[in-house]
Coordinates of C-alpha atoms and ligand atoms in Angstrom, one line a residue:
M29 CA 120.5 156.0 86.2
P30 CA 123.9 155.8 84.7
Q31 CA 123.2 154.1 81.0
N32 CA 124.5 150.4 80.4
R33 CA 125.9 150.4 77.4
S34 CA 127.9 147.2 75.6
L35 CA 130.8 148.7 73.5
K36 CA 132.5 146.8 70.9
G37 CA 136.4 146.3 70.0
I38 CA 138.6 144.1 69.2
A39 CA 139.7 141.1 71.3
V40 CA 143.5 141.3 72.0
A41 CA 143.9 139.0 75.1
P42 CA 141.1 136.8 76.9
G43 CA 139.9 136.3 80.1
L44 CA 137.2 138.3 82.0
A45 CA 137.2 141.3 84.4
V46 CA 134.9 143.5 86.4
G47 CA 136.1 146.2 88.5
P48 CA 136.2 150.6 88.6
V49 CA 138.4 152.1 85.5
H50 CA 141.3 153.8 86.4
I51 CA 141.8 156.1 83.3
V52 CA 145.2 156.7 82.4
R53 CA 146.2 159.8 81.3
A54 CA 148.6 158.6 78.6
A55 CA 147.3 161.0 76.2
L56 CA 147.1 164.7 77.9
D57 CA 144.6 166.9 75.6
E58 CA 145.4 170.0 77.4
V59 CA 147.8 170.8 79.9
P60 CA 148.2 173.6 81.8
T61 CA 150.4 176.8 80.7
W62 CA 151.7 179.6 82.6
F63 CA 154.6 182.3 82.1
V64 CA 156.9 182.0 84.7
R65 CA 159.2 185.4 86.1
E66 CA 162.8 185.7 84.8
D67 CA 164.0 184.6 88.4
E68 CA 161.4 181.5 88.2
V69 CA 163.2 180.1 84.7
P70 CA 166.0 178.0 87.1
L71 CA 163.3 176.9 89.5
E72 CA 161.4 175.5 86.2
I73 CA 164.2 173.7 85.1
G74 CA 164.9 172.6 88.1
R75 CA 161.7 170.8 88.6
L76 CA 162.2 169.1 84.5
A77 CA 165.3 167.7 86.2
G78 CA 163.6 166.5 89.6
A79 CA 161.2 165.1 87.3
L80 CA 163.6 163.4 85.1
M81 CA 164.9 161.8 87.7
G82 CA 161.8 160.3 89.1
V83 CA 160.4 159.1 85.4
S84 CA 164.2 157.7 85.3
E85 CA 163.9 155.8 88.6
V86 CA 160.5 154.7 88.0
L87 CA 161.8 153.4 84.9
A88 CA 164.6 151.5 86.2
Q89 CA 161.9 149.9 88.8
Q90 CA 159.4 148.5 86.5
E91 CA 162.5 147.4 84.2
A92 CA 163.5 145.1 87.5
R93 CA 159.8 144.2 88.1
V94 CA 158.7 143.5 84.1
A95 CA 162.3 141.3 83.7
K96 CA 160.9 139.7 87.0
E97 CA 157.4 138.8 86.3
A98 CA 158.2 138.4 82.1
G99 CA 161.1 138.3 81.0
P100 CA 164.6 140.5 80.4
K101 CA 163.4 141.0 76.4
D102 CA 159.9 142.2 77.5
A103 CA 161.5 144.2 80.4
A104 CA 164.1 146.4 77.5
I105 CA 161.9 148.4 76.3
F106 CA 161.7 150.4 79.5
A107 CA 166.1 150.7 79.2
V108 CA 164.8 152.7 75.6
H109 CA 162.4 154.7 77.3
R110 CA 165.1 155.4 80.2
A111 CA 167.9 156.1 77.1
I112 CA 165.7 158.2 75.2
L113 CA 165.1 160.7 78.2
E114 CA 168.6 160.9 78.7
D115 CA 169.0 162.5 74.6
P116 CA 171.0 166.1 75.2
G117 CA 169.0 167.3 72.0
A118 CA 165.6 166.7 73.2
L119 CA 166.3 168.6 77.4
R120 CA 168.4 171.4 75.5
D121 CA 165.1 171.5 73.5
V122 CA 163.1 171.6 76.2
E123 CA 164.7 173.8 78.8
K124 CA 165.5 176.1 76.0
T125 CA 161.6 176.7 75.3
I126 CA 160.8 177.5 79.2
R127 CA 164.3 180.0 78.5
D128 CA 162.8 181.6 75.4
T129 CA 159.4 181.6 75.6
R130 CA 158.9 182.2 80.0
V131 CA 156.8 179.1 80.6
N132 CA 156.1 176.7 83.0
A133 CA 158.4 172.9 82.8
E134 CA 154.9 171.1 81.5
A135 CA 154.2 173.4 78.9
A136 CA 157.7 173.2 77.4
V137 CA 157.5 169.1 77.7
Q138 CA 154.1 169.1 75.8
K139 CA 155.5 171.1 73.4
L140 CA 158.5 168.1 72.7
I141 CA 155.9 165.9 73.0
E142 CA 153.7 167.4 70.0
H143 CA 157.0 168.1 68.1
L144 CA 157.4 164.5 68.3
E145 CA 154.1 163.2 67.4
R146 CA 153.8 165.8 64.7
T147 CA 157.3 164.8 63.2
L148 CA 156.6 161.1 63.8
G149 CA 152.9 160.5 64.7
G150 CA 152.1 162.7 62.0
L151 CA 153.0 160.2 59.4
D152 CA 150.8 158.2 58.2
G153 CA 150.7 154.3 59.1
N154 CA 150.1 152.3 62.4
N155 CA 154.1 151.3 62.3
L156 CA 155.5 155.1 62.7
R157 CA 152.5 156.2 65.0
G158 CA 153.4 153.3 67.3
Y159 CA 156.8 154.6 67.2
A160 CA 155.9 158.1 67.4
A161 CA 154.0 156.9 71.0
D162 CA 157.2 154.7 72.0
V163 CA 159.6 158.0 71.7
S164 CA 157.1 160.2 73.4
D165 CA 155.5 158.2 75.9
P166 CA 159.0 158.7 78.1
W167 CA 158.1 162.2 78.1
R168 CA 154.2 162.1 78.7
R169 CA 156.0 160.3 82.2
V170 CA 157.9 163.4 83.0
L171 CA 154.5 165.3 82.0
D172 CA 152.8 163.0 84.4
M173 CA 155.1 163.3 87.3
L174 CA 155.0 167.4 87.1
L175 CA 151.2 167.7 86.7
D176 CA 151.0 165.0 90.2
R177 CA 148.8 163.1 88.7
D178 CA 146.1 161.1 90.5
R179 CA 148.9 158.2 90.1
E180 CA 150.3 158.9 93.3
E181 CA 146.6 158.0 94.6
V182 CA 145.5 154.9 92.6
H183 CA 149.6 153.9 94.1
R184 CA 148.5 154.4 97.7
S185 CA 145.4 152.7 97.2
N186 CA 145.0 148.7 97.1
G187 CA 142.1 148.0 94.9
R188 CA 142.5 146.3 91.5
V189 CA 141.1 148.2 88.3
V190 CA 140.9 147.9 84.7
L191 CA 143.3 150.6 83.2
A192 CA 141.5 152.3 80.3
A193 CA 144.2 154.9 78.3
S194 CA 143.8 156.3 74.8
E195 CA 146.4 153.6 73.4
L196 CA 147.9 150.2 74.1
T197 CA 151.5 150.8 75.0
P198 CA 153.8 149.2 76.9
Q199 CA 153.4 151.6 79.6
V200 CA 149.9 151.0 80.4
V201 CA 150.7 147.4 80.6
T202 CA 152.6 148.0 83.3
Y203 CA 151.5 151.0 84.9
L204 CA 150.6 149.4 88.0
P205 CA 151.7 146.0 89.1
R206 CA 150.7 142.7 87.7
E207 CA 148.2 142.1 90.4
R208 CA 146.6 145.2 90.7
I209 CA 145.2 145.1 86.7
L210 CA 142.2 143.4 85.9
A211 CA 142.4 144.4 82.0
V212 CA 143.3 146.8 79.9
I213 CA 141.2 148.6 77.5
C214 CA 142.2 151.4 75.1
E215 CA 140.8 153.2 72.1
K216 CA 144.0 152.8 70.0
G217 CA 147.0 150.0 69.4
G218 CA 147.5 147.2 67.2
R219 CA 146.7 143.8 68.1
F220 CA 150.2 143.2 67.7
S221 CA 151.8 146.5 69.1
H222 CA 154.2 146.6 71.7
G223 CA 151.8 146.7 74.6
A224 CA 149.3 143.8 73.1
V225 CA 152.4 141.1 73.2
L226 CA 153.6 142.4 76.8
A227 CA 149.5 142.2 77.8
R228 CA 149.2 138.9 76.7
S229 CA 152.8 138.5 78.2
L230 CA 151.6 138.9 81.3
G231 CA 147.9 136.9 80.7
L232 CA 145.9 140.1 80.8
T233 CA 142.8 140.7 79.8
C234 CA 143.2 143.5 76.9
V235 CA 140.3 144.9 74.3
I236 CA 141.5 147.6 72.2
G237 CA 139.5 149.6 69.1
V238 CA 136.9 150.6 71.3
P239 CA 135.9 154.1 69.6
N240 CA 135.8 157.0 71.8
L241 CA 136.0 155.0 74.8
L242 CA 137.8 157.9 76.9
G243 CA 134.8 160.2 76.2
R244 CA 132.7 157.5 78.0
L245 CA 134.6 157.0 80.7
E246 CA 135.2 158.2 83.8
Q247 CA 137.5 157.7 87.3
N248 CA 136.1 154.4 89.1
M249 CA 133.3 153.7 86.6
P250 CA 132.4 150.0 87.0
V251 CA 132.4 147.7 83.5
A252 CA 132.8 144.6 82.8
V253 CA 135.7 143.8 79.9
D254 CA 135.3 140.5 78.2
G255 CA 138.7 139.6 76.5
V256 CA 136.8 136.9 74.4
L257 CA 134.2 138.7 73.1
G258 CA 136.2 142.5 73.0
T259 CA 133.4 143.8 74.5
V260 CA 134.0 146.9 77.4
T261 CA 130.0 147.1 79.2
L262 CA 129.8 150.1 80.8
Y263 CA 127.7 150.2 84.3
P264 CA 126.9 146.5 84.1
S265 CA 123.9 146.2 85.6
E266 CA 123.0 143.1 88.1
E267 CA 121.8 141.1 85.3
D268 CA 124.9 141.8 83.4
L269 CA 126.8 140.5 86.6
A270 CA 125.6 137.8 87.1
R271 CA 125.4 136.7 83.3
F272 CA 129.0 137.3 83.8
G273 CA 129.5 135.4 86.6
E274 CA 127.9 132.2 85.2
E275 CA 130.2 132.5 82.2
E276 CA 133.1 133.3 83.9
Q277 CA 132.1 130.0 86.0
L278 CA 131.4 128.4 82.3
R279 CA 134.6 129.2 81.1
R280 CA 136.5 128.0 83.9
T281 CA 134.5 124.4 84.2
R282 CA 134.8 123.9 80.1
A283 CA 138.6 125.3 80.8
E284 CA 139.6 122.6 83.6
A285 CA 137.4 119.9 81.3
V286 CA 139.8 120.2 78.1
A287 CA 142.8 120.9 80.0
G288 CA 143.3 117.2 80.1
F289 CA 143.5 117.0 76.4
A290 CA 146.5 118.9 75.6
A291 CA 147.9 116.0 76.2
E292 CA 146.4 113.2 74.2
P293 CA 147.2 113.4 70.4
C294 CA 145.5 115.5 67.9
Q295 CA 143.6 112.8 65.9
S296 CA 140.0 112.2 65.0
S297 CA 138.1 109.5 66.6
C298 CA 138.9 107.1 63.6
G299 CA 143.1 107.4 64.2
K300 CA 143.5 109.8 61.0
R301 CA 146.4 112.7 62.7
F302 CA 145.9 115.9 62.8
V303 CA 149.2 118.2 63.2
A304 CA 148.5 120.8 66.0
Q305 CA 151.1 123.3 66.4
A306 CA 152.2 126.1 68.6
N307 CA 152.4 130.1 67.7
V308 CA 155.3 131.3 69.1
E309 CA 155.5 135.3 69.5
S310 CA 158.6 135.9 72.1
L311 CA 160.8 133.5 73.7
L312 CA 159.1 134.1 76.9
D313 CA 156.2 132.1 75.4
L314 CA 158.1 129.5 75.4
E315 CA 158.0 128.7 79.1
T316 CA 154.3 128.8 78.5
F317 CA 153.7 125.7 77.3
D318 CA 154.3 121.9 77.6
V319 CA 156.6 120.8 74.4
A320 CA 155.6 117.4 74.4
H321 CA 151.6 118.9 74.0
T322 CA 152.7 120.0 70.4
D323 CA 153.6 118.7 67.2
G324 CA 156.1 122.0 66.9
I325 CA 156.1 125.3 66.2
G326 CA 154.4 125.9 63.2
L327 CA 155.0 129.6 63.4
L328 CA 157.5 131.4 64.9
R329 CA 157.2 135.7 64.1
T330 CA 160.7 136.4 64.0
E331 CA 160.2 139.7 63.7
F332 CA 159.2 140.1 67.8
L333 CA 162.6 138.7 68.5
Y334 CA 163.4 142.2 66.4
M335 CA 160.6 144.2 68.2
E336 CA 161.8 143.5 71.7
R337 CA 165.6 145.0 71.3
N338 CA 166.5 148.8 70.2
Q339 CA 169.0 147.6 66.8
F340 CA 168.9 144.9 64.8
P341 CA 170.2 141.8 66.3
S342 CA 173.4 140.7 64.5
E343 CA 173.8 137.2 63.2
E344 CA 175.6 135.5 66.1
E345 CA 172.6 136.7 68.1
Q346 CA 170.5 135.7 66.1
Y347 CA 172.2 132.5 65.7
R348 CA 172.4 131.6 69.5
L349 CA 168.2 132.3 69.4
Y350 CA 167.3 130.3 66.9
R351 CA 169.6 127.5 67.9
R352 CA 168.1 127.9 71.4
V353 CA 164.5 127.4 70.2
L354 CA 165.3 124.5 68.0
E355 CA 167.1 123.3 70.9
Q356 CA 164.2 123.2 73.2
M357 CA 161.9 121.9 70.8
G358 CA 163.8 118.4 71.5
G359 CA 163.7 118.0 67.8
R360 CA 160.3 118.8 66.7
P361 CA 159.5 120.9 63.8
V362 CA 160.2 124.5 63.8
T363 CA 158.9 126.6 61.6
M364 CA 160.6 130.3 61.1
R365 CA 159.1 132.8 59.2
T366 CA 161.4 135.3 57.9
L367 CA 161.3 139.1 59.0
D368 CA 157.3 140.8 59.0
I369 CA 158.1 143.8 59.9
G370 CA 156.1 147.0 58.4
G371 CA 152.2 147.6 58.4
D372 CA 151.3 147.0 61.8
K373 CA 154.2 146.0 63.3
P374 CA 156.8 148.9 63.1
L375 CA 160.9 148.4 64.6
P376 CA 161.4 151.1 66.9
Y377 CA 164.6 151.5 65.5
F378 CA 163.9 151.3 61.6
K379 CA 162.1 153.6 60.1
T380 CA 160.0 153.0 57.1
P381 CA 158.5 155.4 54.8
P382 CA 155.0 157.3 55.1
E383 CA 152.9 155.3 53.2
K384 CA 149.1 156.0 53.0
N385 CA 147.9 152.4 53.0
P386 CA 150.7 150.5 54.9
A387 CA 148.7 147.3 55.0
L388 CA 149.3 147.5 51.0
G389 CA 152.6 148.8 51.4
W390 CA 156.6 148.2 52.3
R391 CA 155.8 144.9 54.4
G392 CA 157.4 141.4 54.8
L393 CA 159.4 140.0 52.0
R394 CA 159.0 143.0 50.2
I395 CA 161.2 144.8 52.5
S396 CA 163.7 141.3 52.6
L397 CA 164.1 141.6 49.1
Q398 CA 164.8 145.2 49.0
W399 CA 167.0 145.2 52.1
T400 CA 168.7 141.6 50.7
D401 CA 171.4 141.8 53.8
L402 CA 168.6 141.9 56.2
L403 CA 167.1 138.7 54.4
R404 CA 171.3 137.0 54.1
V405 CA 171.8 137.5 57.9
Q406 CA 168.8 135.8 58.5
M407 CA 169.1 133.0 56.6
S408 CA 173.0 133.0 57.6
A409 CA 172.0 132.0 61.3
L410 CA 168.6 130.2 60.7
L411 CA 170.6 127.9 58.3
R412 CA 173.4 127.5 60.4
A413 CA 171.1 126.5 63.5
S414 CA 169.1 124.3 61.6
V415 CA 171.7 121.4 62.5
H416 CA 170.1 121.6 66.1
G417 CA 166.8 120.7 65.2
D418 CA 164.1 120.4 62.6
L419 CA 163.6 123.6 60.8
R420 CA 161.5 125.1 58.3
I421 CA 162.0 128.5 56.7
L422 CA 158.7 130.3 55.8
L423 CA 158.2 133.6 54.0
P424 CA 155.7 136.3 54.9
M425 CA 153.6 138.7 52.4
V426 CA 154.0 136.4 48.8
G427 CA 152.4 137.8 46.3
T428 CA 154.2 136.7 43.2
L429 CA 156.3 133.8 42.1
E430 CA 158.9 135.7 41.2
Q431 CA 159.6 137.0 44.7
I432 CA 159.4 133.2 45.6
D433 CA 162.3 132.8 43.1
E434 CA 164.3 136.0 44.4
A435 CA 164.0 134.2 48.0
R436 CA 165.0 130.9 47.0
R437 CA 168.5 132.7 45.0
V438 CA 169.2 134.7 48.2
F439 CA 168.8 131.3 50.5
D440 CA 171.2 129.0 47.8
G441 CA 173.0 131.6 47.7
V442 CA 172.9 131.8 51.5
R443 CA 173.8 128.2 51.9
S444 CA 176.4 127.8 49.0
Q445 CA 178.4 130.6 50.9
L446 CA 178.3 128.9 54.2
A447 CA 179.2 125.5 52.6
A448 CA 182.0 127.5 51.5
Q449 CA 182.9 128.8 55.0
G450 CA 182.9 125.6 56.1
Y451 CA 179.8 125.8 58.4
D452 CA 177.7 122.5 58.9
V453 CA 174.2 122.8 57.4
A454 CA 171.3 120.4 57.8
A455 CA 170.7 118.6 54.2
D456 CA 166.8 119.5 54.5
V457 CA 165.7 122.7 55.1
P458 CA 161.8 123.0 54.0
V459 CA 160.8 126.6 52.5
G460 CA 157.4 127.5 52.6
V461 CA 155.3 130.5 51.9
M462 CA 152.4 132.5 53.7
I463 CA 149.1 132.3 51.5
E464 CA 147.9 135.8 52.3
V465 CA 148.0 138.1 49.8
P466 CA 144.9 136.7 47.7
S467 CA 147.2 136.6 43.9
L468 CA 148.4 133.3 45.4
L469 CA 145.0 132.3 44.9
F470 CA 145.5 131.8 41.2
C471 CA 148.7 130.5 40.9
L472 CA 148.8 127.9 43.7
E473 CA 149.9 125.3 41.4
A474 CA 152.9 127.1 40.4
V475 CA 153.6 128.0 44.1
L476 CA 153.7 124.9 45.0
E477 CA 156.1 123.2 42.4
R478 CA 158.5 126.0 44.4
V479 CA 158.0 125.8 47.8
D480 CA 157.9 122.3 50.2
F481 CA 154.9 124.1 52.2
V482 CA 152.2 126.2 52.6
S483 CA 150.6 128.0 55.7
V484 CA 148.1 130.1 55.5
G485 CA 147.8 133.8 57.3
T486 CA 144.4 134.2 57.8
N487 CA 144.4 137.5 59.2
D488 CA 146.2 138.7 56.7
L489 CA 144.2 136.9 53.7
V490 CA 141.0 137.7 55.0
Q491 CA 142.3 141.7 55.3
Y492 CA 143.1 141.6 51.7
L493 CA 140.4 139.1 50.1
L494 CA 137.5 141.4 52.2
A495 CA 139.3 144.6 52.3
V496 CA 138.8 145.5 55.2
D497 CA 142.0 147.1 57.3
R498 CA 142.4 144.2 60.4
D499 CA 143.8 147.1 62.4
N500 CA 140.5 149.7 62.0
A501 CA 137.7 149.4 64.6
W502 CA 135.6 151.2 62.6
V503 CA 135.2 148.5 60.2
A504 CA 135.6 145.1 62.5
G505 CA 132.2 144.4 61.9
L506 CA 133.1 143.6 58.3
Y507 CA 136.2 141.8 58.9
E508 CA 134.6 138.2 58.9
P509 CA 136.2 135.3 58.2
M510 CA 133.5 132.9 57.8
Q511 CA 132.4 134.9 54.6
P512 CA 131.8 132.1 52.4
P513 CA 134.4 134.0 49.4
V514 CA 136.7 132.9 52.7
L515 CA 135.8 129.4 52.9
A516 CA 136.3 129.4 49.1
A517 CA 139.6 130.2 49.0
L518 CA 140.5 127.9 52.0
E519 CA 138.9 125.0 50.6
R520 CA 141.0 126.1 47.1
V521 CA 144.5 126.0 49.1
A522 CA 144.0 122.5 51.2
E523 CA 142.5 120.6 47.7
T524 CA 145.5 121.9 45.8
A525 CA 147.8 121.2 48.3
R526 CA 146.2 117.4 48.7
R527 CA 146.6 117.4 45.1
V528 CA 150.3 117.8 44.8
G529 CA 151.1 116.1 47.9
K530 CA 152.6 119.1 49.6
P531 CA 151.7 119.6 53.4
C532 CA 149.0 122.9 54.1
S533 CA 148.2 124.6 57.5
V534 CA 146.4 127.5 58.6
C535 CA 148.7 130.1 61.0
G536 CA 146.2 132.5 61.1
D537 CA 144.1 133.4 64.3
I538 CA 141.0 131.7 63.2
A539 CA 142.5 128.1 63.7
A540 CA 142.5 129.1 67.6
D541 CA 138.4 128.5 68.0
A542 CA 138.6 125.1 67.9
V543 CA 135.3 124.3 65.9
T544 CA 137.0 126.4 63.0
A545 CA 140.2 124.2 63.1
L546 CA 137.2 121.2 62.9
L547 CA 136.1 122.6 59.7
L548 CA 139.3 123.7 58.5
A549 CA 140.6 119.8 59.0
G550 CA 137.4 118.4 56.8
L551 CA 138.3 120.9 54.6
G552 CA 141.6 119.2 53.8
F553 CA 144.1 121.3 55.8
D554 CA 147.1 119.0 57.2
G555 CA 147.0 121.2 60.2
V556 CA 147.3 124.3 62.2
S557 CA 149.4 126.2 64.5
V558 CA 147.5 128.3 67.3
A559 CA 148.5 130.4 70.9
P560 CA 149.5 127.3 72.6
Q561 CA 146.5 128.3 75.3
F562 CA 144.2 127.3 72.6
L563 CA 145.5 123.3 72.1
G564 CA 143.5 121.7 74.4
E565 CA 140.0 122.9 73.0
L566 CA 141.6 122.3 70.0
K567 CA 142.3 118.9 70.4
Y568 CA 139.1 117.9 71.9
A569 CA 137.1 119.6 69.3
L570 CA 139.4 117.3 66.7
R571 CA 139.1 114.1 68.5
S572 CA 135.0 114.6 68.7
A573 CA 134.9 113.8 65.1
S574 CA 135.8 111.1 62.7
A575 CA 137.7 112.2 59.7
A576 CA 134.6 111.5 57.5
E577 CA 132.0 113.5 59.5
A578 CA 134.8 116.5 59.8
R579 CA 134.9 116.5 56.1
D580 CA 131.3 116.6 56.0
F581 CA 130.7 119.4 58.5
A582 CA 132.9 120.9 56.2
Q583 CA 131.0 120.2 52.8
A584 CA 127.9 121.6 54.8
A585 CA 129.1 124.7 55.5
R586 CA 130.3 125.3 52.0
R587 CA 126.9 125.1 50.8
L588 CA 125.9 128.3 52.7
G589 CA 125.1 131.6 51.0
T590 CA 126.0 133.8 53.6
A591 CA 128.5 134.1 56.7
K592 CA 125.3 134.4 59.2
E593 CA 124.4 130.7 58.0
V594 CA 128.2 129.8 58.4
R595 CA 128.8 131.0 61.9
A596 CA 125.0 129.7 62.9
H597 CA 126.4 125.9 61.8
L598 CA 129.6 126.7 63.8
A599 CA 127.7 127.7 67.0
E600 CA 125.7 124.3 66.0
R601 CA 128.9 122.5 66.3
R602 CA 130.1 124.6 69.4
R603 CA 127.0 124.0 71.7
A604 CA 127.1 120.1 70.9
L605 CA 130.6 120.0 71.8
H606 CA 129.9 122.3 75.2
N607 CA 127.3 120.1 76.0
R608 CA 129.1 116.8 75.6
L609 CA 132.4 118.6 77.8
G610 CA 129.3 119.3 80.3
G611 CA 128.3 116.0 80.6
A612 CA 131.7 114.7 80.7
A613 CA 133.0 117.1 83.0
A614 CA 130.2 116.3 85.6
K615 CA 131.0 112.5 84.8
G616 CA 134.4 113.3 85.7
Ligands
LIG17 C1 148.8 136.3 59.4 O1 148.6 137.1 58.6 O2 147.4 135.7 59.6 C2 149.4 135.6 59.7 C3 150.0 134.6 60.8 O3 150.2 136.8 60.3 P1 150.5 138.3 61.0 O4 149.3 137.8 61.9 O5 152.0 138.4 61.8 O6 150.3 139.0 59.8
LIG18 MG1 150.0 138.3 57.7

């Protein structure tokens, strides 16, 4: 009897899926190598050319399909991959390997892939590894084509499958048409990798960071994937499947019941308003929610606009993009964060140096202040767009007061320059900072003197407070936002901001949990910003309690000594909310 095992990974995109695994061998361990006679060399070079042409055609088809399903920006990566294959230098290298060492085309392509991964991926840091994956991925496709892998078989069949791969890349996510993919599960990849963005855009259930996943799978093995809990269950038993079915039914009923709340104002039962904004990661996200259901955009990660192309966007391109978002939001506030690349968010065309500790290295505002031209161009585009809506600018990865002063100097300089050039700029463009580097917790008054608002980035704040890498599956169990010191930090931010009368919110992922959002309201935050699909449940939870009840709920959490106790406190509330919802749904 096969062993039933539940593997824990990192949840990337929600949903439940049960089905057979299809392993995408995007990372091949062994490639057959054989020697070819001299007269066979042209044949091998011909096979290589045929495979290259075949892959280019498939990429073009994928580009067209993704453009239709997800939009042209998400499809652009396939054009980049085609361009990588057209690089004459790489092709010359592979042909030379075939000719000089008389090996088959597969082995020569594998040699190139290894070279790319050694020189790029061997460098430390998720960002560079991600870049290496992007550059070598199209060549893996050529290898796959040459090896005539089982793709043809899976393409010919009609069943839906759970795609399993070593690393979450755009190729994996689009390996099959959307309707054939039940879920995507991977060993590696960043929560904000390009593949993750695409998985969310396409609405695929996705779990990553499952250690040794491929070693435990075999082709067609039945699995059950939970994109909320971040689990993959191998050989689910009858009981597992029954539980899964119940959970699915429950989630569907709940989702239907809370959907109605999305259109309601976000406020406590006593009428106190709580700001509910949306996080936006790509332009496509803007099409997925009703603007009228939000209090604006609380976090627009502009780096994703940079990541979805193959060179830095010009000021004009940025201006048009920012203007479009502001106009689309119809006068609602739009908080655009300046470029936050580095760490786990690489740009394929901007190589950052190898770093031992990328999360502690050259990223966010640190890059912008060193490459001030980048910041100037972005600020200029933002300020020019400011007349088309209600723009706020947010600075990421701030750790010192000097950085705020410096960024403000750039901001003021750009504003004066635009005025001198005759551009219109909104009279008031608030500037805020992300609270995600713990040093700011100890100079909050001085921070708040310098900025108009703060937004807590708990994704990073938790990793830095607890010294736990947010993308490392091996320490995922230690990444615990409900640790009492994290709550103490959050309370400190909310209390200080309140005292000095400046707005404060949370845009990190913890706020997407409705009960945690209630806790944040009780701690004194003015609002949160979450992925739009969570707004209905969030409003439902907030509307279930008066402001005083939310405060009591938060204070009770603050008196608890361990994360386990805090979680239990939240779970109790969640159960009560779900029960009420069940009743409401039944009555409705
Ligand atoms: C955060 O750190 O919480 C945050 C919102 O920023 P990002 O996840 O983009 O680092
Ligand atoms: Mg962050």
